[in-house]
Every structure is written in C-alpha cells, then in structure tokens.
C-alpha cells in the first residue's frame, strides 16, 4: 500500500510519465509489488523554501512496515530521482516518511 506523493512548485508537462517512473522506483526501493503502489504528483504548488520560490519539492513516502533503518537510503534515491527528473537540487527537497499502523490504512472497504 505504498503512497508516494510529490509536490513541487514547478510545472510538469508530462506528469503521467513521471508518475510511472516514480511508481517503479517506490516498488523497487520498498521491495513491494508495483500493483500496490499509488503515486500522486502535485505540480505548480505554492511552495516557498528557505525564503525563496526557486524550484523545490516536498515528498511523502508512506508505507506499512516502512523500514525506518533504511530511510537514509530512501532519501538518497528519492532525491536523486527528483534531481534527475525535475532538475531540483537535493538541498531544496524535504522528504516525509511515515509507517502507519495497519488499522490506520484503508483499502477496498476494509483496513490492512
């Protein structure tokens, strides 16, 4: 049930392509089937970082059983992905990791 949400203050012409690549990355780094991954791309957001409107991004990665000991590795891979795909420097990216309890995540009329 991983959810990868990418919010940025830049416009993205082909957000579907970015979402597809992000979905593959999330499945790969978490070791979960891509059939469970949801990606949400939010371009053109009002986003001020360090007092500047220069390109920036806020990423949320939420997954049941998120391995907290690997968030440093995930941060490196996600920042590199955003740098490569959107040309946003990693110093202008914040990442929020969350591993909710199974009863706090619903799907298909039930919880996990």
CSV table of N, CA and C in Angstrom, one decimal:
chain,number,residue,atom,x,y,z
A,1,UNK,N,0.8,-1.2,0.0
A,1,UNK,CA,0.0,0.0,0.0
A,1,UNK,C,0.8,1.3,0.0
A,2,UNK,N,2.0,1.2,-0.6
A,2,UNK,CA,2.8,2.4,-0.5
A,2,UNK,C,2.2,3.6,-1.3
A,3,UNK,N,2.3,4.8,-0.7
A,3,UNK,CA,1.9,6.0,-1.3
A,3,UNK,C,3.1,6.9,-1.4
A,4,UNK,N,3.4,7.4,-2.6
A,4,UNK,CA,4.5,8.3,-2.9
A,4,UNK,C,3.8,9.6,-3.4
A,5,UNK,N,4.0,10.7,-2.7
A,5,UNK,CA,3.4,11.9,-3.1
A,5,UNK,C,4.5,12.9,-3.4
A,6,UNK,N,4.5,13.6,-4.5
A,6,UNK,CA,5.5,14.5,-4.9
A,6,UNK,C,4.8,15.9,-5.2
A,7,UNK,N,5.1,16.8,-4.3
A,7,UNK,CA,4.6,18.2,-4.5
A,7,UNK,C,5.7,19.1,-4.9
A,8,UNK,N,5.5,20.0,-5.9
A,8,UNK,CA,6.6,20.9,-6.3
A,8,UNK,C,6.0,22.2,-6.8
A,9,UNK,N,6.8,23.2,-6.8
A,9,UNK,CA,6.4,24.5,-7.3
A,9,UNK,C,6.7,24.7,-8.8
A,10,UNK,N,7.2,23.7,-9.4
A,10,UNK,CA,7.4,23.8,-10.9
A,10,UNK,C,6.3,23.2,-11.6
A,11,UNK,N,6.1,23.6,-12.9
A,11,UNK,CA,5.1,23.0,-13.8
A,11,UNK,C,5.8,21.7,-14.4
A,12,UNK,N,5.0,20.7,-14.5
A,12,UNK,CA,5.5,19.4,-15.1
A,12,UNK,C,4.6,19.1,-16.3
A,13,UNK,N,5.2,19.1,-17.5
A,13,UNK,CA,4.4,18.9,-18.7
A,13,UNK,C,3.9,17.4,-18.8
A,14,UNK,N,4.7,16.5,-18.5
A,14,UNK,CA,4.3,15.1,-18.6
A,14,UNK,C,4.3,14.4,-17.2
A,15,UNK,N,3.4,14.8,-16.4
A,15,UNK,CA,3.3,14.2,-15.1
A,15,UNK,C,3.0,12.7,-15.0
A,16,UNK,N,2.3,12.2,-16.1
A,16,UNK,CA,2.0,10.8,-16.1
A,16,UNK,C,3.3,10.0,-16.3
A,17,UNK,N,4.2,10.4,-17.1
A,17,UNK,CA,5.5,9.7,-17.3
A,17,UNK,C,6.2,9.7,-16.0
A,18,UNK,N,6.3,10.9,-15.3
A,18,UNK,CA,7.0,11.0,-14.0
A,18,UNK,C,6.3,10.1,-13.0
A,19,UNK,N,5.0,10.0,-13.0
A,19,UNK,CA,4.3,9.1,-12.0
A,19,UNK,C,4.6,7.7,-12.3
A,20,UNK,N,4.7,7.3,-13.5
A,20,UNK,CA,5.0,5.9,-13.9
A,20,UNK,C,6.4,5.5,-13.4
A,21,UNK,N,7.4,6.4,-13.6
A,21,UNK,CA,8.7,6.2,-13.2
A,21,UNK,C,8.8,6.2,-11.7
A,22,UNK,N,8.1,7.1,-11.0
A,22,UNK,CA,8.1,7.1,-9.5
A,22,UNK,C,7.5,5.9,-8.9
A,23,UNK,N,6.5,5.3,-9.6
A,23,UNK,CA,5.8,4.1,-9.1
A,23,UNK,C,6.8,2.9,-9.1
A,24,UNK,N,7.5,2.8,-10.2
A,24,UNK,CA,8.5,1.8,-10.3
A,24,UNK,C,9.6,1.9,-9.3
A,25,UNK,N,10.0,3.2,-9.0
A,25,UNK,CA,11.1,3.4,-8.0
A,25,UNK,C,10.6,3.1,-6.6
A,26,UNK,N,9.4,3.5,-6.3
A,26,UNK,CA,8.8,3.2,-5.0
A,26,UNK,C,8.7,1.7,-4.7
A,27,UNK,N,8.2,0.9,-5.7
A,27,UNK,CA,8.1,-0.5,-5.6
A,27,UNK,C,9.5,-1.1,-5.4
A,28,UNK,N,10.5,-0.6,-6.2
A,28,UNK,CA,11.8,-1.2,-6.1
A,28,UNK,C,12.5,-0.9,-4.8
A,29,UNK,N,12.4,0.3,-4.3
A,29,UNK,CA,13.1,0.6,-3.0
A,29,UNK,C,12.5,-0.1,-1.8
A,30,UNK,N,11.1,-0.2,-1.9
A,30,UNK,CA,10.4,-0.8,-0.8
A,30,UNK,C,10.3,-2.3,-0.9
A,31,UNK,N,10.6,-2.9,-2.0
A,31,UNK,CA,10.5,-4.3,-2.2
A,31,UNK,C,9.1,-4.8,-2.2
A,32,UNK,N,8.2,-4.0,-2.7
A,32,UNK,CA,6.7,-4.3,-2.7
A,32,UNK,C,6.3,-4.3,-4.2
A,33,UNK,N,5.2,-5.1,-4.5
A,33,UNK,CA,4.7,-5.2,-5.8
A,33,UNK,C,4.2,-3.8,-6.3
A,34,UNK,N,4.5,-3.4,-7.5
A,34,UNK,CA,4.0,-2.2,-8.0
A,34,UNK,C,2.5,-2.1,-8.1
A,35,UNK,N,1.8,-3.2,-8.1
A,35,UNK,CA,0.4,-3.2,-8.1
A,35,UNK,C,-0.2,-2.6,-6.9
A,36,UNK,N,0.5,-2.5,-5.8
A,36,UNK,CA,0.1,-1.9,-4.6
A,36,UNK,C,0.4,-0.4,-4.5
A,37,UNK,N,1.3,0.1,-5.3
A,37,UNK,CA,1.8,1.5,-5.2
A,37,UNK,C,0.9,2.5,-5.8
A,38,UNK,N,0.7,3.6,-5.1
A,38,UNK,CA,-0.1,4.8,-5.6
A,38,UNK,C,0.9,5.9,-5.6
A,39,UNK,N,0.8,6.7,-6.7
A,39,UNK,CA,1.7,7.9,-6.8
A,39,UNK,C,0.8,9.1,-7.1
A,40,UNK,N,1.1,10.2,-6.4
A,40,UNK,CA,0.3,11.4,-6.5
A,40,UNK,C,1.3,12.5,-6.8
A,41,UNK,N,1.1,13.1,-8.0
A,41,UNK,CA,2.0,14.2,-8.5
A,41,UNK,C,1.2,15.5,-8.3
A,42,UNK,N,1.8,16.5,-7.7
A,42,UNK,CA,1.1,17.8,-7.5
A,42,UNK,C,2.1,18.9,-7.9
A,43,UNK,N,2.1,19.2,-9.2
A,43,UNK,CA,2.9,20.3,-9.8
A,43,UNK,C,2.3,21.6,-9.6
A,44,UNK,N,3.1,22.7,-9.7
A,44,UNK,CA,2.6,24.0,-9.7
A,44,UNK,C,2.0,24.5,-8.4
A,45,UNK,N,2.5,23.9,-7.3
A,45,UNK,CA,2.1,24.3,-6.0
A,45,UNK,C,2.7,25.6,-5.5
A,46,UNK,N,2.1,26.3,-4.6
A,46,UNK,CA,2.7,27.4,-3.9
A,46,UNK,C,3.7,26.8,-2.9
A,47,UNK,N,5.0,26.9,-3.1
A,47,UNK,CA,5.9,26.3,-2.2
A,47,UNK,C,7.1,27.2,-2.1
A,48,UNK,N,7.3,27.7,-0.9
A,48,UNK,CA,8.4,28.6,-0.5
A,48,UNK,C,9.3,27.8,0.4
A,49,UNK,N,10.6,27.8,0.0
A,49,UNK,CA,11.6,27.1,0.8
A,49,UNK,C,12.8,28.0,1.1
A,50,UNK,N,13.2,28.1,2.3
A,50,UNK,CA,14.3,29.0,2.7
A,50,UNK,C,14.1,30.4,2.2
A,51,UNK,N,12.8,30.9,2.2
A,51,UNK,CA,12.5,32.2,1.8
A,51,UNK,C,12.5,32.5,0.3
A,52,UNK,N,12.6,31.4,-0.5
A,52,UNK,CA,12.8,31.5,-1.9
A,52,UNK,C,11.7,30.6,-2.7
A,53,UNK,N,11.3,31.1,-3.8
A,53,UNK,CA,10.4,30.4,-4.7
A,53,UNK,C,11.1,29.6,-5.8
A,54,UNK,N,12.5,29.5,-5.6
A,54,UNK,CA,13.2,28.7,-6.6
A,54,UNK,C,12.7,27.2,-6.6
A,55,UNK,N,12.9,26.5,-7.6
A,55,UNK,CA,12.4,25.1,-7.6
A,55,UNK,C,12.7,24.3,-6.4
A,56,UNK,N,11.6,23.7,-5.9
A,56,UNK,CA,11.7,22.9,-4.6
A,56,UNK,C,10.7,21.8,-4.7
A,57,UNK,N,10.8,20.8,-3.8
A,57,UNK,CA,9.9,19.7,-3.7
A,57,UNK,C,9.7,19.2,-2.3
A,58,UNK,N,8.5,18.8,-2.0
A,58,UNK,CA,8.1,18.1,-0.8
A,58,UNK,C,7.6,16.7,-1.2
A,59,UNK,N,8.2,15.7,-0.6
A,59,UNK,CA,7.9,14.3,-0.9
A,59,UNK,C,7.4,13.6,0.3
A,60,UNK,N,6.4,12.8,0.2
A,60,UNK,CA,5.9,12.0,1.2
A,60,UNK,C,5.9,10.5,0.8
A,61,UNK,N,6.5,9.7,1.6
A,61,UNK,CA,6.6,8.3,1.3
A,61,UNK,C,5.9,7.6,2.5
A,62,UNK,N,4.8,7.0,2.3
A,62,UNK,CA,4.1,6.3,3.3
A,62,UNK,C,3.9,4.8,2.9
A,63,UNK,N,4.2,3.9,3.9
A,63,UNK,CA,4.1,2.5,3.6
A,63,UNK,C,3.9,1.7,4.9
A,64,UNK,N,3.1,0.7,4.9
A,64,UNK,CA,3.0,-0.2,6.0
A,64,UNK,C,4.3,-0.9,6.1
A,65,UNK,N,4.8,-1.0,7.4
A,65,UNK,CA,6.1,-1.7,7.6
A,65,UNK,C,7.3,-1.0,7.1
A,66,UNK,N,7.2,0.4,6.9
A,66,UNK,CA,8.3,1.1,6.4
A,66,UNK,C,9.6,0.9,7.3
A,67,UNK,N,10.6,0.4,6.7
A,67,UNK,CA,11.8,0.1,7.5
A,67,UNK,C,12.6,1.4,7.8
A,68,UNK,N,12.4,1.9,9.1
A,68,UNK,CA,13.0,3.1,9.5
A,68,UNK,C,14.5,3.2,9.4
A,69,UNK,N,15.1,2.0,9.5
A,69,UNK,CA,16.6,2.0,9.4
A,69,UNK,C,17.1,2.2,7.9
A,70,UNK,N,16.2,2.3,7.0
A,70,UNK,CA,16.6,2.5,5.6
A,70,UNK,C,16.2,3.8,5.0
A,71,UNK,N,15.6,4.7,5.9
A,71,UNK,CA,15.2,6.0,5.4
A,71,UNK,C,16.3,6.8,4.8
A,72,UNK,N,17.5,6.7,5.3
A,72,UNK,CA,18.6,7.4,4.7
A,72,UNK,C,18.9,7.0,3.2
A,73,UNK,N,18.8,5.7,3.0
A,73,UNK,CA,18.9,5.1,1.7
A,73,UNK,C,17.8,5.6,0.8
A,74,UNK,N,16.6,5.6,1.3
A,74,UNK,CA,15.4,6.0,0.5
A,74,UNK,C,15.6,7.5,0.2
A,75,UNK,N,16.0,8.3,1.1
A,75,UNK,CA,16.2,9.7,0.9
A,75,UNK,C,17.2,10.0,-0.3
A,76,UNK,N,18.3,9.2,-0.3
A,76,UNK,CA,19.3,9.4,-1.3
A,76,UNK,C,18.7,9.0,-2.7
A,77,UNK,N,17.9,7.9,-2.8
A,77,UNK,CA,17.3,7.5,-4.0
A,77,UNK,C,16.2,8.4,-4.5
A,78,UNK,N,15.4,8.9,-3.6
A,78,UNK,CA,14.3,9.8,-4.0
A,78,UNK,C,14.8,11.2,-4.4
A,79,UNK,N,15.8,11.7,-3.6
A,79,UNK,CA,16.4,13.0,-4.0
A,79,UNK,C,17.1,12.9,-5.4
A,80,UNK,N,17.8,11.8,-5.6
A,80,UNK,CA,18.5,11.6,-6.9
A,80,UNK,C,17.5,11.6,-8.0
A,81,UNK,N,16.4,10.9,-7.8
A,81,UNK,CA,15.3,10.8,-8.8
A,81,UNK,C,14.8,12.1,-9.1
A,82,UNK,N,14.4,12.9,-8.1
A,82,UNK,CA,13.9,14.3,-8.3
A,82,UNK,C,14.9,15.2,-9.0
A,83,UNK,N,16.2,15.1,-8.6
A,83,UNK,CA,17.2,15.9,-9.3
A,83,UNK,C,17.3,15.5,-10.7
A,84,UNK,N,17.3,14.2,-11.0
A,84,UNK,CA,17.4,13.8,-12.4
A,84,UNK,C,16.2,14.1,-13.3
A,85,UNK,N,15.0,13.9,-12.7
A,85,UNK,CA,13.8,14.1,-13.5
A,85,UNK,C,13.3,15.5,-13.6
A,86,UNK,N,13.5,16.3,-12.5
A,86,UNK,CA,12.9,17.6,-12.4
A,86,UNK,C,13.9,18.8,-12.3
A,87,UNK,N,15.2,18.4,-12.2
A,87,UNK,CA,16.3,19.3,-12.0
A,87,UNK,C,16.1,20.2,-10.8
A,88,UNK,N,15.7,19.6,-9.7
A,88,UNK,CA,15.6,20.3,-8.4
A,88,UNK,C,16.7,19.8,-7.5
A,89,UNK,N,17.5,20.8,-7.1
A,89,UNK,CA,18.7,20.4,-6.2
A,89,UNK,C,18.2,19.6,-4.9
A,90,UNK,N,18.9,18.6,-4.5
A,90,UNK,CA,18.5,17.9,-3.3
A,90,UNK,C,18.4,18.7,-2.1
A,91,UNK,N,19.2,19.8,-2.0
A,91,UNK,CA,19.1,20.7,-0.9
A,91,UNK,C,17.8,21.5,-0.8
A,92,UNK,N,17.0,21.3,-1.8
A,92,UNK,CA,15.7,22.0,-1.9
A,92,UNK,C,14.5,21.0,-1.9
A,93,UNK,N,14.8,19.8,-1.3
A,93,UNK,CA,13.8,18.8,-1.2
A,93,UNK,C,13.7,18.3,0.3
A,94,UNK,N,12.5,18.3,0.7
A,94,UNK,CA,12.2,17.7,2.0
A,94,UNK,C,11.4,16.4,1.8
A,95,UNK,N,11.7,15.4,2.6
A,95,UNK,CA,11.0,14.1,2.5
A,95,UNK,C,10.4,13.8,3.8
A,96,UNK,N,9.2,13.4,3.8
A,96,UNK,CA,8.5,13.0,5.0
A,96,UNK,C,8.2,11.5,4.9
A,97,UNK,N,8.7,10.7,5.8
A,97,UNK,CA,8.5,9.2,5.8
A,97,UNK,C,7.4,8.9,6.9
A,98,UNK,N,6.5,7.9,6.6
A,98,UNK,CA,5.5,7.5,7.6
A,98,UNK,C,5.3,6.0,7.4
A,99,UNK,N,5.1,5.3,8.5
A,99,UNK,CA,4.7,3.9,8.5
A,99,UNK,C,3.5,3.7,9.4
A,100,UNK,N,2.3,3.9,8.9
A,100,UNK,CA,1.1,3.9,9.8
A,100,UNK,C,0.9,2.4,10.3
A,101,UNK,N,0.1,2.4,11.3
A,101,UNK,CA,-0.4,1.1,11.8
A,101,UNK,C,-1.3,0.5,10.8
A,102,UNK,N,-1.4,-0.8,10.7
A,102,UNK,CA,-2.3,-1.4,9.7
A,102,UNK,C,-3.7,-1.0,9.8
A,103,UNK,N,-4.2,-0.8,11.0
A,103,UNK,CA,-5.6,-0.4,11.1
A,103,UNK,C,-5.9,1.1,10.8
A,104,UNK,N,-4.8,1.8,10.5
A,104,UNK,CA,-4.9,3.2,10.1
A,104,UNK,C,-4.9,3.5,8.6
A,105,UNK,N,-4.9,2.4,7.8
A,105,UNK,CA,-4.8,2.5,6.4
A,105,UNK,C,-5.9,1.6,5.8
A,106,UNK,N,-6.8,2.3,5.1
A,106,UNK,CA,-8.0,1.5,4.5
A,106,UNK,C,-7.8,1.3,3.0
A,107,UNK,N,-8.5,0.3,2.5
A,107,UNK,CA,-8.5,-0.1,1.1
A,107,UNK,C,-9.6,-1.1,0.9
A,108,UNK,N,-10.3,-1.0,-0.2
A,108,UNK,CA,-11.3,-1.9,-0.6
A,108,UNK,C,-12.3,-2.3,0.5
A,109,UNK,N,-12.9,-1.3,1.2
A,109,UNK,CA,-13.9,-1.4,2.2
A,109,UNK,C,-13.4,-2.0,3.5
A,110,UNK,N,-12.1,-2.1,3.7
A,110,UNK,CA,-11.5,-2.6,5.0
A,110,UNK,C,-10.2,-1.9,5.3
A,111,UNK,N,-9.6,-2.4,6.3
A,111,UNK,CA,-8.2,-1.9,6.6
A,111,UNK,C,-7.3,-3.0,6.5
A,112,UNK,N,-6.0,-2.7,6.4
A,112,UNK,CA,-5.0,-3.8,6.3
A,112,UNK,C,-4.7,-4.5,7.6
